[in-house]
Coordinates of C-alpha atoms in Angstrom, one line a residue:
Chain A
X10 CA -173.4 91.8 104.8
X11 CA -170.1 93.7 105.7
X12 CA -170.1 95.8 102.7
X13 CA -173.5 97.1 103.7
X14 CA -172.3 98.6 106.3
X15 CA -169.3 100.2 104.6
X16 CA -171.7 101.6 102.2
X17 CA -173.7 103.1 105.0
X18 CA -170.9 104.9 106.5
X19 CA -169.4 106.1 103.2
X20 CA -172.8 107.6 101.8
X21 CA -173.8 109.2 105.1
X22 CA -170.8 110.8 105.8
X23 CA -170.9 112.2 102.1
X24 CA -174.1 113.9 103.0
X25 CA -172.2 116.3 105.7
X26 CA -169.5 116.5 103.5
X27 CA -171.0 118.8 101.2
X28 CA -173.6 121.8 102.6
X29 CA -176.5 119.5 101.1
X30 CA -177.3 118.0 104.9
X31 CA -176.9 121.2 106.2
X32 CA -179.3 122.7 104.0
X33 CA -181.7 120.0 104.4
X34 CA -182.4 120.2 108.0
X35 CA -182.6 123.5 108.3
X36 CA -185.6 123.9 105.7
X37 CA -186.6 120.8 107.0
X38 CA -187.1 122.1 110.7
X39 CA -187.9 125.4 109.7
X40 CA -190.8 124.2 108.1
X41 CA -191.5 121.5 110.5
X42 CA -192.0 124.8 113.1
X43 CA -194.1 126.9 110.7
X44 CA -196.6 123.9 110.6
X45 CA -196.4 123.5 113.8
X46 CA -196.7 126.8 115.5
X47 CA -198.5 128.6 112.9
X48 CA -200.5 126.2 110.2
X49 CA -200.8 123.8 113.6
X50 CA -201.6 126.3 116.1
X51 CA -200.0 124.5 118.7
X52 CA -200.7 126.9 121.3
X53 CA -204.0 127.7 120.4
X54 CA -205.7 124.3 120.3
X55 CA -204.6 124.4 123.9
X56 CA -203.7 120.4 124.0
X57 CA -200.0 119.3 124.9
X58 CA -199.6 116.7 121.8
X59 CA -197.4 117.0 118.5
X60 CA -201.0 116.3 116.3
X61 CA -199.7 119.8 114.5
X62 CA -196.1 118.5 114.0
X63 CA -197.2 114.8 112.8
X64 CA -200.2 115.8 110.4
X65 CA -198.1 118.2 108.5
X66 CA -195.5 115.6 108.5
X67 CA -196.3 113.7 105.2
X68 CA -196.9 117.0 103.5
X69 CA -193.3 118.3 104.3
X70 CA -191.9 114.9 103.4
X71 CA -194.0 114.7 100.0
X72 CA -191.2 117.2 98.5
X73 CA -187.9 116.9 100.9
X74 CA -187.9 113.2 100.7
X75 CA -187.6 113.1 96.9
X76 CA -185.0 116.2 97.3
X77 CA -182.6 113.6 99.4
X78 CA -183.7 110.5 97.5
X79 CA -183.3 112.0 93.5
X80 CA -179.5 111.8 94.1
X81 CA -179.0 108.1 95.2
X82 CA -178.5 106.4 91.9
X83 CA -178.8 109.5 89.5
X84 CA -175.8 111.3 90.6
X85 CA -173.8 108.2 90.9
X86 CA -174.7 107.5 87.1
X87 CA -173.9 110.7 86.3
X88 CA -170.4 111.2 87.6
X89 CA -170.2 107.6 86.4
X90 CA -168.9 106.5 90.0
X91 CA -171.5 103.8 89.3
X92 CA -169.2 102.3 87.3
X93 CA -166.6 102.0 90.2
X94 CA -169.0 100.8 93.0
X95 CA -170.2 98.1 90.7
X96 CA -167.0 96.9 89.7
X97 CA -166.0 96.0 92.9
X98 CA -166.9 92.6 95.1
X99 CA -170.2 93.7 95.8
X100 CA -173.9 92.7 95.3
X101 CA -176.2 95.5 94.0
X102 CA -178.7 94.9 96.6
X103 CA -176.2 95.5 99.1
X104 CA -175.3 98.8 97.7
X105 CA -179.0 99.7 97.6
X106 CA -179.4 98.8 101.1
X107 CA -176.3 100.4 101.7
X108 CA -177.7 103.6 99.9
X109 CA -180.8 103.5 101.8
X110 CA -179.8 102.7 105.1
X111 CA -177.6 106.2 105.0
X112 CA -180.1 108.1 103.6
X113 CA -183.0 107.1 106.4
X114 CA -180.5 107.3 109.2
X115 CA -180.0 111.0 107.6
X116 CA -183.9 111.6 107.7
X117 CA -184.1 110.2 111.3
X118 CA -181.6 112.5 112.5
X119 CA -183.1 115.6 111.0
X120 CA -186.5 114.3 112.8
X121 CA -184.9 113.8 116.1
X122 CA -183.6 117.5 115.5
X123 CA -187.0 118.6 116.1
X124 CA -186.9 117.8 119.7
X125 CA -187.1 121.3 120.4
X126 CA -190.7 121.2 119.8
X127 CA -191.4 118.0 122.2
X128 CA -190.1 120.0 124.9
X129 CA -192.1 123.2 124.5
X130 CA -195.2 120.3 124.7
X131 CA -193.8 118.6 127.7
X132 CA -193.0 122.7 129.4
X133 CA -196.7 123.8 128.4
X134 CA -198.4 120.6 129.5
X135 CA -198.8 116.7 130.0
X136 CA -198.3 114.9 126.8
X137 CA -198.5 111.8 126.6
X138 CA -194.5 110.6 125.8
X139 CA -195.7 107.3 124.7
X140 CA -198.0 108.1 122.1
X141 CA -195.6 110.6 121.0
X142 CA -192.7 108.4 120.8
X143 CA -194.8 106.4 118.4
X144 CA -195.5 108.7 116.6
X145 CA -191.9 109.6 116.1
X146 CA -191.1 106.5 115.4
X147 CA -194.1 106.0 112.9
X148 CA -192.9 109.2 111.1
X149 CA -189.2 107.5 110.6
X150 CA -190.4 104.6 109.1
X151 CA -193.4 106.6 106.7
X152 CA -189.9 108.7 105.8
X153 CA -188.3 105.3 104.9
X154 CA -191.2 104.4 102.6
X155 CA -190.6 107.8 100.8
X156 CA -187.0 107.0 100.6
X157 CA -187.8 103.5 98.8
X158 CA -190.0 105.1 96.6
X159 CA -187.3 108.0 95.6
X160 CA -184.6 105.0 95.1
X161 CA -186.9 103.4 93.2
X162 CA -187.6 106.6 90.7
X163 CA -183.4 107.3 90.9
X164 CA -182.5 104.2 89.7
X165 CA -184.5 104.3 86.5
X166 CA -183.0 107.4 85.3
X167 CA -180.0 109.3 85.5
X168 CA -181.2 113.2 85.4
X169 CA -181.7 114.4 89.6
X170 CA -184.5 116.5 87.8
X171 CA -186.8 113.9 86.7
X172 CA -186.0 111.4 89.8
X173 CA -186.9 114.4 91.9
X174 CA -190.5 114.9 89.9
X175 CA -191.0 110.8 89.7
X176 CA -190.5 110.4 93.4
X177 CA -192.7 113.3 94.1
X178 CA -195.7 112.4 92.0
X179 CA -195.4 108.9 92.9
X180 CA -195.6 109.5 96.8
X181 CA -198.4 111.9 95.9
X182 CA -200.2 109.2 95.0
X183 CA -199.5 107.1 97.8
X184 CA -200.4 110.1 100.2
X185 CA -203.5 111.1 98.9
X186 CA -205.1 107.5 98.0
X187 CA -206.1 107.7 101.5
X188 CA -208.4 111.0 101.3
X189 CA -211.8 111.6 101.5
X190 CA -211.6 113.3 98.4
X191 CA -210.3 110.3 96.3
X192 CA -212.3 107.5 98.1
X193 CA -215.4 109.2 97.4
X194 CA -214.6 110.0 94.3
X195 CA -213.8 106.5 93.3
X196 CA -217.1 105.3 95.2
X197 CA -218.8 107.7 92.7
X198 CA -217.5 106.3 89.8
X199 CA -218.7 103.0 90.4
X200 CA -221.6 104.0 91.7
X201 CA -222.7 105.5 88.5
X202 CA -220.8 102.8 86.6
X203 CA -223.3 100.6 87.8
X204 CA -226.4 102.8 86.8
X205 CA -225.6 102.1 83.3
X206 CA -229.0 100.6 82.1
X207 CA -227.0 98.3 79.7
X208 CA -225.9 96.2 82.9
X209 CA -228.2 93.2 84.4
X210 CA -228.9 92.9 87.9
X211 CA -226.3 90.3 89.0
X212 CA -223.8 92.1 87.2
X213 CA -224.6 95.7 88.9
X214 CA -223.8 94.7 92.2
X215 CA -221.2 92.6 91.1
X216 CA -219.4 96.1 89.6
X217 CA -220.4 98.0 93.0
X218 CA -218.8 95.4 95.2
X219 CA -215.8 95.5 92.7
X220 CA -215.9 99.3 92.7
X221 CA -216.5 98.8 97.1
X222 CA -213.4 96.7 97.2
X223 CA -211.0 98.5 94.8
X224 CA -211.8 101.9 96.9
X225 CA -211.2 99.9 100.1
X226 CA -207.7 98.8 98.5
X227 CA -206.6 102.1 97.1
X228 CA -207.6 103.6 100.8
X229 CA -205.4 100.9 102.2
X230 CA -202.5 101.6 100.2
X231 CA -202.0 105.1 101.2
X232 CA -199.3 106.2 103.5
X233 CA -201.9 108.7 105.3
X234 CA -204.2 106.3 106.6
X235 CA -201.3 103.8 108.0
X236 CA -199.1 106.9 109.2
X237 CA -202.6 108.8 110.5
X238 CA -203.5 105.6 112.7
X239 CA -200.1 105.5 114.3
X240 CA -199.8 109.4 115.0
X241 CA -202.8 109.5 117.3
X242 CA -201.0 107.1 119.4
X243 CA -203.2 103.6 117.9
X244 CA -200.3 101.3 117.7
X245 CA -201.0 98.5 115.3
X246 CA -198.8 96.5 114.4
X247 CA -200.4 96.2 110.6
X248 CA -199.5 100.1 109.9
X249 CA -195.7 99.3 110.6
X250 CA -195.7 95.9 108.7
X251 CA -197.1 98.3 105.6
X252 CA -194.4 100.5 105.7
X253 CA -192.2 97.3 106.0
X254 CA -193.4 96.0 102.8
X255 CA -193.3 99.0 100.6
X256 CA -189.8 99.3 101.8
X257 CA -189.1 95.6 100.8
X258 CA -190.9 96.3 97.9
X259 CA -189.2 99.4 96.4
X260 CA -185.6 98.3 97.7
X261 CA -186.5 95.4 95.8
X262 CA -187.5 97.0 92.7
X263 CA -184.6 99.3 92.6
X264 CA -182.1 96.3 92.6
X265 CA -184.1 95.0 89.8
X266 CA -183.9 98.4 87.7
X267 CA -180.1 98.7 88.3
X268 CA -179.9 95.2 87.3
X269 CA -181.8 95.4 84.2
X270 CA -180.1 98.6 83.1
X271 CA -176.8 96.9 82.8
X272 CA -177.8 94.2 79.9
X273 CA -179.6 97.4 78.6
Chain B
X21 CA -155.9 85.4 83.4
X22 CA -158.8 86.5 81.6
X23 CA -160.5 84.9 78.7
X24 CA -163.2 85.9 76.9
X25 CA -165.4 83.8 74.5
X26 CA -167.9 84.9 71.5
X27 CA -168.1 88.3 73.6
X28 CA -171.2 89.9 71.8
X29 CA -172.8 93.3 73.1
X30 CA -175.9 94.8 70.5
X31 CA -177.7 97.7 71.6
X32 CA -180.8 98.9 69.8
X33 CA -179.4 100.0 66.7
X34 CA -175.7 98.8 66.5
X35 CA -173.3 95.8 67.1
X36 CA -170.9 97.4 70.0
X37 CA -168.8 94.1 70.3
X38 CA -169.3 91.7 67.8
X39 CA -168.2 88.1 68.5
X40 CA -164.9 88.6 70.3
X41 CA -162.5 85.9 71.6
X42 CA -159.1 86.0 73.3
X43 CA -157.5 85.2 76.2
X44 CA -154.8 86.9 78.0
X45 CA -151.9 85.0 80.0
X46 CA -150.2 85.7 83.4
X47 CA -147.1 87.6 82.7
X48 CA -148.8 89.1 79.3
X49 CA -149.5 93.3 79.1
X50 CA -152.0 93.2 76.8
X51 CA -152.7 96.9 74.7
X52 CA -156.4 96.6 73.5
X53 CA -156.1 99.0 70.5
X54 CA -158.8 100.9 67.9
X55 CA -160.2 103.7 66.6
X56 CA -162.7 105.8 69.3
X57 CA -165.8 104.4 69.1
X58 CA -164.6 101.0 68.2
X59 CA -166.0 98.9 71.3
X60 CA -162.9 98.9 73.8
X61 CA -164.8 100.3 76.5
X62 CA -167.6 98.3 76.4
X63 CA -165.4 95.1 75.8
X64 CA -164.1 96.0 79.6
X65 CA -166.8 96.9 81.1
X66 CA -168.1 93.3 80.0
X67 CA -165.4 91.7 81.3
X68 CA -165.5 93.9 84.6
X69 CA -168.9 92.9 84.9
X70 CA -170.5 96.6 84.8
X71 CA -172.4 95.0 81.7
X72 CA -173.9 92.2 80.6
X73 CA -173.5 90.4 77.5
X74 CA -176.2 89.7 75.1
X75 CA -174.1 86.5 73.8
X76 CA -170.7 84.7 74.7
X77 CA -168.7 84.8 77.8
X78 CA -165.9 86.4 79.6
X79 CA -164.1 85.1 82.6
X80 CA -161.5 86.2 85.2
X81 CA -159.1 83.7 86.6
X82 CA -161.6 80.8 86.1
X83 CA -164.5 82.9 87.7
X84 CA -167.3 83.5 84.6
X85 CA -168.2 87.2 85.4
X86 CA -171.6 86.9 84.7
X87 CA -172.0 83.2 87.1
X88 CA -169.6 84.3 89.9
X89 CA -169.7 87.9 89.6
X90 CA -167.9 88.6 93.4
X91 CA -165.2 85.8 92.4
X92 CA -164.3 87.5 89.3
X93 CA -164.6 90.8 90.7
X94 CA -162.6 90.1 93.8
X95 CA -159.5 89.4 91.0
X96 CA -160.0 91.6 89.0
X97 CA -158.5 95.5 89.8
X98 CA -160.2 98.4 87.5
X99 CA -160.0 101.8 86.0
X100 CA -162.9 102.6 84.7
X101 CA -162.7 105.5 81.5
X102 CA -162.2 108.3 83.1
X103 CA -160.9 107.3 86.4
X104 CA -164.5 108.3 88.1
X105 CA -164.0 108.5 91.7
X106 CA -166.3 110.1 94.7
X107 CA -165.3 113.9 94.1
X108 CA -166.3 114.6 97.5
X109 CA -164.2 112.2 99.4
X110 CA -160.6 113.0 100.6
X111 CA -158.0 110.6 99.1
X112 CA -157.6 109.0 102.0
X113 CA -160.9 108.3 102.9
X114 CA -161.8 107.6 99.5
X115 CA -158.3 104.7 99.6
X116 CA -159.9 104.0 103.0
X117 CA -163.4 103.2 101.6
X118 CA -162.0 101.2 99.0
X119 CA -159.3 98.8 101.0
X120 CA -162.9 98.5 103.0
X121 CA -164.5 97.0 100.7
X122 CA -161.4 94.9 99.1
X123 CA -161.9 93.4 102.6
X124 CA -158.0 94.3 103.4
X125 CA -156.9 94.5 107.0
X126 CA -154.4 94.6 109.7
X127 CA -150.5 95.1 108.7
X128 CA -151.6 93.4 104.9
X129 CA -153.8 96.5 104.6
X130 CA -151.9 99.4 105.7
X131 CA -148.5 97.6 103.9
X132 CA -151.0 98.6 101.0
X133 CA -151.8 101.5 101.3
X134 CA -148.9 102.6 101.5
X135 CA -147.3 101.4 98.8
X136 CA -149.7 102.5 96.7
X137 CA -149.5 105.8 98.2
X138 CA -145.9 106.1 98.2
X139 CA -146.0 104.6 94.5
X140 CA -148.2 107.2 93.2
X141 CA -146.7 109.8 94.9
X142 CA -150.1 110.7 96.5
X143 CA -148.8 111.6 100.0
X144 CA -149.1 115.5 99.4
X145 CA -152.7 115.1 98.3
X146 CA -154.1 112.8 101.2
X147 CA -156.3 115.4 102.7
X148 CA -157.8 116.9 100.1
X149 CA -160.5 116.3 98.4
X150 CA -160.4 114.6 95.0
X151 CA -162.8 117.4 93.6
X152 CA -159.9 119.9 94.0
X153 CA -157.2 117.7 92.1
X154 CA -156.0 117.8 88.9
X155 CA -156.6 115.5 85.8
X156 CA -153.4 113.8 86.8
X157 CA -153.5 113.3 90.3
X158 CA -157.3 111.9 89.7
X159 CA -155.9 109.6 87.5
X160 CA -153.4 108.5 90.0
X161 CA -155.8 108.2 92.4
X162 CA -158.0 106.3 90.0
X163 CA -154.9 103.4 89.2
X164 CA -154.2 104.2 93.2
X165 CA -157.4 102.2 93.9
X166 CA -157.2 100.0 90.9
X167 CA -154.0 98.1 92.5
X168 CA -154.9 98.6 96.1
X169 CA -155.7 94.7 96.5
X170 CA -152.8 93.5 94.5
X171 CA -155.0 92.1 92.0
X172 CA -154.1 88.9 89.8
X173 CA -155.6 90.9 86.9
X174 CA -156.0 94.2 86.0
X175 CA -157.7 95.7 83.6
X176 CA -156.7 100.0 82.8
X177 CA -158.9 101.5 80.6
X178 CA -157.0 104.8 79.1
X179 CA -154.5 105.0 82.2
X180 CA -152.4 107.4 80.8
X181 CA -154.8 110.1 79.5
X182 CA -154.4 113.5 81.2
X183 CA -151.0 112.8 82.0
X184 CA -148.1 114.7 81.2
X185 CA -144.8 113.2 79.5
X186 CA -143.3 112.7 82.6
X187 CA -146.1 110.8 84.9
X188 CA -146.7 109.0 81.4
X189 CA -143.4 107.5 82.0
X190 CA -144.5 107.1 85.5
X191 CA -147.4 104.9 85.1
X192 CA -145.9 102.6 82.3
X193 CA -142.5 102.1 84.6
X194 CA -145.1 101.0 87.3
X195 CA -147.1 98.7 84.7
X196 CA -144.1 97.4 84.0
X197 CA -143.0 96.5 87.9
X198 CA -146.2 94.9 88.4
X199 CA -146.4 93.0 85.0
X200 CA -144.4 90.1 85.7
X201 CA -147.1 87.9 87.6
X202 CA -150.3 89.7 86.9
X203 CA -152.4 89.8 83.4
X204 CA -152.6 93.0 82.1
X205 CA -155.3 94.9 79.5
X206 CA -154.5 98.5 78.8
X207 CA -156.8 100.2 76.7
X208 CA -155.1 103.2 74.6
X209 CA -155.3 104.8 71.3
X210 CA -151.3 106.6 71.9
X211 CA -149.6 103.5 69.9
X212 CA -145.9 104.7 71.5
X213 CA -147.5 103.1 74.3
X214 CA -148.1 100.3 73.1
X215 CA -144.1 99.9 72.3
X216 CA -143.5 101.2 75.9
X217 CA -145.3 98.7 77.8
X218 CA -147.7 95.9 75.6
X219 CA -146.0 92.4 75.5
X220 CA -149.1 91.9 72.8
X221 CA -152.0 94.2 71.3
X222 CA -155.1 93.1 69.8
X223 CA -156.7 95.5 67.2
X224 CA -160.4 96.1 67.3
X225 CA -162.0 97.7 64.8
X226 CA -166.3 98.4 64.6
X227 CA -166.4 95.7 67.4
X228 CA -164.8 93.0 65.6
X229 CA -161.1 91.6 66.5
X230 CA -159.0 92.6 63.0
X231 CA -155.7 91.8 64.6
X232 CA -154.1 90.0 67.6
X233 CA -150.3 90.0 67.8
X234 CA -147.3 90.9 69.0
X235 CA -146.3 94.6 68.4
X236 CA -143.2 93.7 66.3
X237 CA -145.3 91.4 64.3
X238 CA -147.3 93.8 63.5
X239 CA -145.3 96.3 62.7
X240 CA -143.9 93.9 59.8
X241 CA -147.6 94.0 58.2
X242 CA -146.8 97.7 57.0
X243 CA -144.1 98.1 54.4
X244 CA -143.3 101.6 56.3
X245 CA -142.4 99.4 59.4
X246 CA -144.5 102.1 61.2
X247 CA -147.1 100.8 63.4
X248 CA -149.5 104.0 63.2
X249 CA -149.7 102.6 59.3
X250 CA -150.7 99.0 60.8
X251 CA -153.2 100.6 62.7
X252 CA -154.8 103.0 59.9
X253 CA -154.9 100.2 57.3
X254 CA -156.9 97.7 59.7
X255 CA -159.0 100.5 61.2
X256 CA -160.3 101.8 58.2

């Protein structure tokens, strides 16, 4: 797995190599402290927690994620320096790791930059550091699943434009699947799929627990009700095992892409 | 040595490499010749293992690219068209990154790097970044990291475009160092090249092989004894 690791150092020092990290973290926490301080009201709620950083959270990453992730395998295609990393004695998979390893240790540094507002918490009150640690650390790996998702969306083209738009409407749809809005809205819809009067009785209730359980599913599929459970400090270890997976799963699907597109 | 077998690439609409065979023998500078267009690139980039074939086979020293693809790549040194390199990257971190993943190390490694440094003449550009470099000096940097390894085989796809006369020269007296042990391809379509530094030259023309010979034999096909008339006859 050394030439993981090699990857990892080459791709992360690329991002401070041009202004692109710089860039980033500035919006990043500039943003980060205008939902915090102002969309947050921090100091008026009057409670020492990060609640106003960590809610906002998925909404900032929704569009900066994709912004870091559209370049991983789109630029590389482009230049056609894809052609040179392939060529030489290593798996894809490793490279994707590689790629993605870099990137999140990119995001988690620009996360960890927001310090700043943990101590104005810690100055104006008690927090509790636990729960916020947690929280931090659920935020990094939520960001991660982003990432996979962006990797994903970047390997199957190579235009930064449309990976930047993939990744953002898929993780959308990831983030809102958890939203009152959406759940009741598919509850609705099979709620008054049943009503049709052309169904019989067994099979109404059949389509209402099919229409119960598919809601259920969607809800449990979106980042915002794992990442939501683990910002208010409820540590289960299900919520990181999801992230875990649709890492796996979108690492995993990238290799695939890049794999295909070469017999293209 | 590198040998290739029914080589077949079809993409939706056309027939890049159609049925290709050859093999090419330690000691052998092989010029891989035809019009643009004809299916040279994607021939090495099969054989590179950047693509797959739909049908046949290629191998490198043994290794079948597509069943061993690390074997055959760990053989195998490459210039990809257009030398693309990581624009960002100084050329000694990018020479860096690449020995790094060749796996070279200790007094192997740095022996290396500089020879290939000092063999390219790269020592005035080592801290810059390869965005700011000229067409030649990316080139150079491009063969730099081709031959880092000391590969058995090499495969140059269009080394000497964007040179000038004189690092033309350059880069064919260094093919010609190396040559003696190694299996060489040089893609090209400059056919004085071909005189310069090709032991051999295979012709492709619309994917398929139309010639495969050495360049005085083939010279002999043309009554003018020119080999750009060779070439213009079995292209067409």
């Amino acid at each position: 797995m050394k030439p993981v690791g090699i990857i990892l150092r080459r791709e992360f020092a690329s991002y401070f190599a041009t202004p692109l990290a710089y860039v980033f973290i500035v919006i990043f926490l500039v943003l980060a402290g205008l939902c915090t301080f102002y969309f947050g009201a921090l100091y008026e709620r009057g409670q020492a927690d990060l609640l106003p950083l960590f809610s906002y959270l998925p909404w900032l990453y929704l569009f900066l994620v994709p912004a870091v992730s559209m370049r991983l395998w789109a630029e590389e295609r482009r230049s056609g320096s894809i052609e040179l990393l392939f060529t030489q004695p290593i798996t894809i998979w490793q490279a994707v790791l590689g790629k993605f390893l870099a990137a999140w240790a990119f995001l988690g540094i620009a996360l960890v930059l927001t310090f700043s507002i943990w101590i104005t918490v810690n100055y104006l009150g008690g927090p509790d550091n636990g729960a916020i640690l947690a929280g931090y650390l659920g935020a990094w790996v939520m960001a991660g699943a982003f990432l996979a998702v962006g990797s994903c969306m970047s390997a199957m083209t190579n235009n930064t434009v449309i990976a930047f738009v993939l990744a953002f409407v898929v993780c959308t749809l990831f983030t809102l699947a958890g939203f009152t809005v959406v759940t009741e809205w598919s509850r609705e819809l099979f709620a008054g799929i049943a009503k049709w009067s052309l169904w019989g009785e067994g099979m109404r209730s059949a389509v209402e627990s099919f229409g119960a359980a598919l809601t259920d599913g969607i809800a449990t599929l979106s980042f915002y009700t794992h990442f939501s459970n683990i910002m208010r400090g409820v540590l289960d270890l299900r919520d990181f095992l999801y992230f875990g997976l649709v890492i796996t799963f979108f690492l995993l699907a990238s290799t695939v892409l890049l794999d295909a597109r070469k017999s293209r | 040595m590198i040998k290739t077998q029914n080589l077949t690439k079809k993409y939706q609409w056309l027939t890049a490499v159609d049925d290709l065979s050859f093999s090419v023998e330690p000691g052998e500078v092989l010029g891989f010749l035809g019009p643009n267009g004809a299916g040279k690139t994607t021939t090495m980039r099969m054989i590179a293992g950047f693509i797959t074939p739909t049908a046949g086979s290629a191998s490198i020293c043994g290794h079948d690219v597509v069943g061993e693809p690390l074997a055959a790549k760990a053989a195998l040194g490459y210039l990809p068209e257009g030398a693309p390199t990581y624009g960002e990257m100084t050329v000694r971190q990018f020479l860096d990154f690449i020995a790094n993943l060749r796996s070279l190390d200790g007094t192997h490694r740095k022996a290396r790097l500089d020879y290939v440094i000092g063999r390219l003449e790269l020592e005035g550009v080592l801290e810059q970044t390869i965005d700011t470099l000229s067409k030649g000096f990316r080139r150079r940097v491009g063969l730099a990291q081709a031959i880092v390894h000391d590969p058995k085989v090499l495969i140059l796809d269009e080394p000497t475009d964007g040179l000038d006369p004189v690092q033309k020269h350059e880069v064919r007296t260094l093919i010609g160092e190396i040559a003696k042990e190694k299996t060489i391809v040089i893609s090209t379509h400059i056919l004085e090249e071909v005189d310069a530094v090709c032991t051999r030259a295979i012709i492709i023309a619309r994917g398929k092989l139309v010639a495969d010979d050495t360049p005085e034999k083939l010279r002999q096909r043309a009554p003018s004894g020119r080999l750009d008339d060779v070439f213009r006859t079995l292209a067409a």
